[in-house]
Amino acid sequence: MKRAFLGEFEEVVLLAVAILDESAYGVTVTQEIEQQTGRAVGFSTVHTTLQRLEEKGFLSSTMGGATAERGGRRKRFFAVTAAGRKALQEVKQVREQLWSALPPQTLQLMGG
């Protein structure tokens, strides 16, 4: 069975959407990534990645209602699809496999 490929940033965005559940849209995903990783990310980078993940079938989106706080503009909310959940599980499994294959002396050199 062929595995779905996820880039590192795609994985981070997909995880942020999963964490936020029903309140995941561009701004909240950007804020969640910054809060969880301490990494400054651009909104446009997140937005592009959200679109790419939706094209890959890992996310779905729906339009919310217009709000006064956004000048009447609507928010696009994202949700992780079954394919997205499967991709995250596969990535986690590969990472755990790689970490468990790391020779113990390597971890000692890393201070772990």
PDB file of C-alpha atoms in Angstrom:
ATOM      1  CA  MET A   1       0.000   0.000   0.000  1.00  0.00           C
ATOM      2  CA  LYS A   2       1.365   3.375  -1.011  1.00  0.00           C
ATOM      3  CA  ARG A   3       1.788   5.896   1.783  1.00  0.00           C
ATOM      4  CA  ALA A   4       0.574   9.440   1.543  1.00  0.00           C
ATOM      5  CA  PHE A   5       3.422  11.914   1.536  1.00  0.00           C
ATOM      6  CA  LEU A   6       3.232  14.829   3.942  1.00  0.00           C
ATOM      7  CA  GLY A   7       5.853  17.533   4.099  1.00  0.00           C
ATOM      8  CA  GLU A   8       6.945  18.691   7.563  1.00  0.00           C
ATOM      9  CA  PHE A   9       4.939  21.919   7.413  1.00  0.00           C
ATOM     10  CA  GLU A  10       1.918  20.109   5.992  1.00  0.00           C
ATOM     11  CA  GLU A  11       2.071  17.757   8.973  1.00  0.00           C
ATOM     12  CA  VAL A  12       2.186  20.716  11.388  1.00  0.00           C
ATOM     13  CA  VAL A  13      -0.783  22.415   9.695  1.00  0.00           C
ATOM     14  CA  LEU A  14      -2.790  19.186   9.633  1.00  0.00           C
ATOM     15  CA  LEU A  15      -2.093  18.641  13.339  1.00  0.00           C
ATOM     16  CA  ALA A  16      -3.134  22.224  14.155  1.00  0.00           C
ATOM     17  CA  VAL A  17      -6.442  21.726  12.309  1.00  0.00           C
ATOM     18  CA  ALA A  18      -7.004  18.484  14.233  1.00  0.00           C
ATOM     19  CA  ILE A  19      -6.274  20.233  17.550  1.00  0.00           C
ATOM     20  CA  LEU A  20      -8.646  23.116  16.776  1.00  0.00           C
ATOM     21  CA  ASP A  21     -11.395  20.777  15.587  1.00  0.00           C
ATOM     22  CA  GLU A  22     -14.449  22.853  14.561  1.00  0.00           C
ATOM     23  CA  SER A  23     -12.792  26.261  15.049  1.00  0.00           C
ATOM     24  CA  ALA A  24      -9.990  25.770  12.495  1.00  0.00           C
ATOM     25  CA  TYR A  25      -9.676  28.562   9.944  1.00  0.00           C
ATOM     26  CA  GLY A  26      -6.639  30.431   8.596  1.00  0.00           C
ATOM     27  CA  VAL A  27      -6.079  32.795  11.512  1.00  0.00           C
ATOM     28  CA  THR A  28      -6.653  30.248  14.287  1.00  0.00           C
ATOM     29  CA  VAL A  29      -4.463  27.666  12.540  1.00  0.00           C
ATOM     30  CA  THR A  30      -1.666  30.250  12.224  1.00  0.00           C
ATOM     31  CA  GLN A  31      -2.000  31.203  15.905  1.00  0.00           C
ATOM     32  CA  GLU A  32      -2.100  27.563  17.025  1.00  0.00           C
ATOM     33  CA  ILE A  33       1.095  26.743  15.132  1.00  0.00           C
ATOM     34  CA  GLU A  34       2.873  29.749  16.626  1.00  0.00           C
ATOM     35  CA  GLN A  35       1.647  28.901  20.126  1.00  0.00           C
ATOM     36  CA  GLN A  36       2.486  25.194  19.916  1.00  0.00           C
ATOM     37  CA  THR A  37       5.855  25.477  18.155  1.00  0.00           C
ATOM     38  CA  GLY A  38       7.131  28.952  19.042  1.00  0.00           C
ATOM     39  CA  ARG A  39       7.697  29.348  15.326  1.00  0.00           C
ATOM     40  CA  ALA A  40       6.587  32.493  13.483  1.00  0.00           C
ATOM     41  CA  VAL A  41       4.622  31.550  10.373  1.00  0.00           C
ATOM     42  CA  GLY A  42       3.055  33.697   7.715  1.00  0.00           C
ATOM     43  CA  PHE A  43      -0.687  33.642   7.216  1.00  0.00           C
ATOM     44  CA  SER A  44      -0.273  33.298   3.456  1.00  0.00           C
ATOM     45  CA  THR A  45       1.986  30.268   3.932  1.00  0.00           C
ATOM     46  CA  VAL A  46      -0.627  28.630   6.159  1.00  0.00           C
ATOM     47  CA  HIS A  47      -3.419  29.530   3.742  1.00  0.00           C
ATOM     48  CA  THR A  48      -1.541  28.027   0.777  1.00  0.00           C
ATOM     49  CA  THR A  49      -0.838  24.870   2.775  1.00  0.00           C
ATOM     50  CA  LEU A  50      -4.486  24.566   3.829  1.00  0.00           C
ATOM     51  CA  GLN A  51      -5.510  24.744   0.168  1.00  0.00           C
ATOM     52  CA  ARG A  52      -2.894  22.166  -0.853  1.00  0.00           C
ATOM     53  CA  LEU A  53      -3.999  19.775   1.903  1.00  0.00           C
ATOM     54  CA  GLU A  54      -7.591  20.155   0.755  1.00  0.00           C
ATOM     55  CA  GLU A  55      -6.555  19.401  -2.832  1.00  0.00           C
ATOM     56  CA  LYS A  56      -4.777  16.269  -1.570  1.00  0.00           C
ATOM     57  CA  GLY A  57      -7.992  15.208   0.170  1.00  0.00           C
ATOM     58  CA  PHE A  58      -6.566  15.493   3.699  1.00  0.00           C
ATOM     59  CA  LEU A  59      -8.835  18.424   4.627  1.00  0.00           C
ATOM     60  CA  SER A  60     -12.358  19.497   3.778  1.00  0.00           C
ATOM     61  CA  SER A  61     -13.720  23.007   4.172  1.00  0.00           C
ATOM     62  CA  THR A  62     -17.007  24.797   4.665  1.00  0.00           C
ATOM     63  CA  MET A  63     -17.857  28.485   4.615  1.00  0.00           C
ATOM     64  CA  GLY A  64     -19.073  30.027   7.869  1.00  0.00           C
ATOM     65  CA  GLY A  65     -21.416  32.944   8.221  1.00  0.00           C
ATOM     66  CA  ALA A  66     -20.397  36.551   7.659  1.00  0.00           C
ATOM     67  CA  THR A  67     -19.288  38.405  10.776  1.00  0.00           C
ATOM     68  CA  ALA A  68     -19.150  42.104  11.568  1.00  0.00           C
ATOM     69  CA  GLU A  69     -15.675  41.715  13.082  1.00  0.00           C
ATOM     70  CA  ARG A  70     -14.401  40.664   9.645  1.00  0.00           C
ATOM     71  CA  GLY A  71     -16.230  43.412   7.769  1.00  0.00           C
ATOM     72  CA  GLY A  72     -18.922  41.041   6.595  1.00  0.00           C
ATOM     73  CA  ARG A  73     -16.450  38.510   5.178  1.00  0.00           C
ATOM     74  CA  ARG A  74     -16.985  34.820   5.787  1.00  0.00           C
ATOM     75  CA  LYS A  75     -14.501  32.391   7.331  1.00  0.00           C
ATOM     76  CA  ARG A  76     -13.532  29.119   5.654  1.00  0.00           C
ATOM     77  CA  PHE A  77     -13.434  26.406   8.305  1.00  0.00           C
ATOM     78  CA  PHE A  78     -11.306  23.302   7.799  1.00  0.00           C
ATOM     79  CA  ALA A  79     -11.701  19.758   9.097  1.00  0.00           C
ATOM     80  CA  VAL A  80      -9.433  16.726   8.852  1.00  0.00           C
ATOM     81  CA  THR A  81     -10.826  14.018   6.559  1.00  0.00           C
ATOM     82  CA  ALA A  82     -10.474  10.258   7.036  1.00  0.00           C
ATOM     83  CA  ALA A  83      -7.552  10.350   4.560  1.00  0.00           C
ATOM     84  CA  GLY A  84      -5.958  13.136   6.615  1.00  0.00           C
ATOM     85  CA  ARG A  85      -6.302  11.151   9.846  1.00  0.00           C
ATOM     86  CA  LYS A  86      -4.768   8.134   8.149  1.00  0.00           C
ATOM     87  CA  ALA A  87      -1.871  10.221   6.812  1.00  0.00           C
ATOM     88  CA  LEU A  88      -1.186  11.599  10.301  1.00  0.00           C
ATOM     89  CA  GLN A  89      -1.202   8.096  11.783  1.00  0.00           C
ATOM     90  CA  GLU A  90       1.232   6.884   9.108  1.00  0.00           C
ATOM     91  CA  VAL A  91       3.586   9.817   9.676  1.00  0.00           C
ATOM     92  CA  LYS A  92       3.507   9.220  13.427  1.00  0.00           C
ATOM     93  CA  GLN A  93       4.246   5.525  12.922  1.00  0.00           C
ATOM     94  CA  VAL A  94       7.228   6.251  10.645  1.00  0.00           C
ATOM     95  CA  ARG A  95       8.643   8.809  13.095  1.00  0.00           C
ATOM     96  CA  GLU A  96       8.272   6.403  16.029  1.00  0.00           C
ATOM     97  CA  GLN A  97       9.924   3.657  13.977  1.00  0.00           C
ATOM     98  CA  LEU A  98      12.863   5.917  13.120  1.00  0.00           C
ATOM     99  CA  TRP A  99      13.283   7.100  16.717  1.00  0.00           C
ATOM    100  CA  SER A 100      13.188   3.535  18.042  1.00  0.00           C
ATOM    101  CA  ALA A 101      15.863   2.485  15.501  1.00  0.00           C
ATOM    102  CA  LEU A 102      18.227   5.199  16.710  1.00  0.00           C
ATOM    103  CA  PRO A 103      21.259   3.589  18.441  1.00  0.00           C
ATOM    104  CA  PRO A 104      21.250   4.350  22.204  1.00  0.00           C
ATOM    105  CA  GLN A 105      24.726   5.889  22.073  1.00  0.00           C
ATOM    106  CA  THR A 106      23.406   8.500  19.663  1.00  0.00           C
ATOM    107  CA  LEU A 107      20.887   9.659  22.227  1.00  0.00           C
ATOM    108  CA  GLN A 108      23.621   9.890  24.862  1.00  0.00           C
ATOM    109  CA  LEU A 109      25.621  12.177  22.590  1.00  0.00           C
ATOM    110  CA  MET A 110      22.525  14.316  22.170  1.00  0.00           C
ATOM    111  CA  GLY A 111      22.195  14.700  25.946  1.00  0.00           C
ATOM    112  CA  GLY A 112      19.023  12.566  26.079  1.00  0.00           C
TER     113      GLY A 112
END
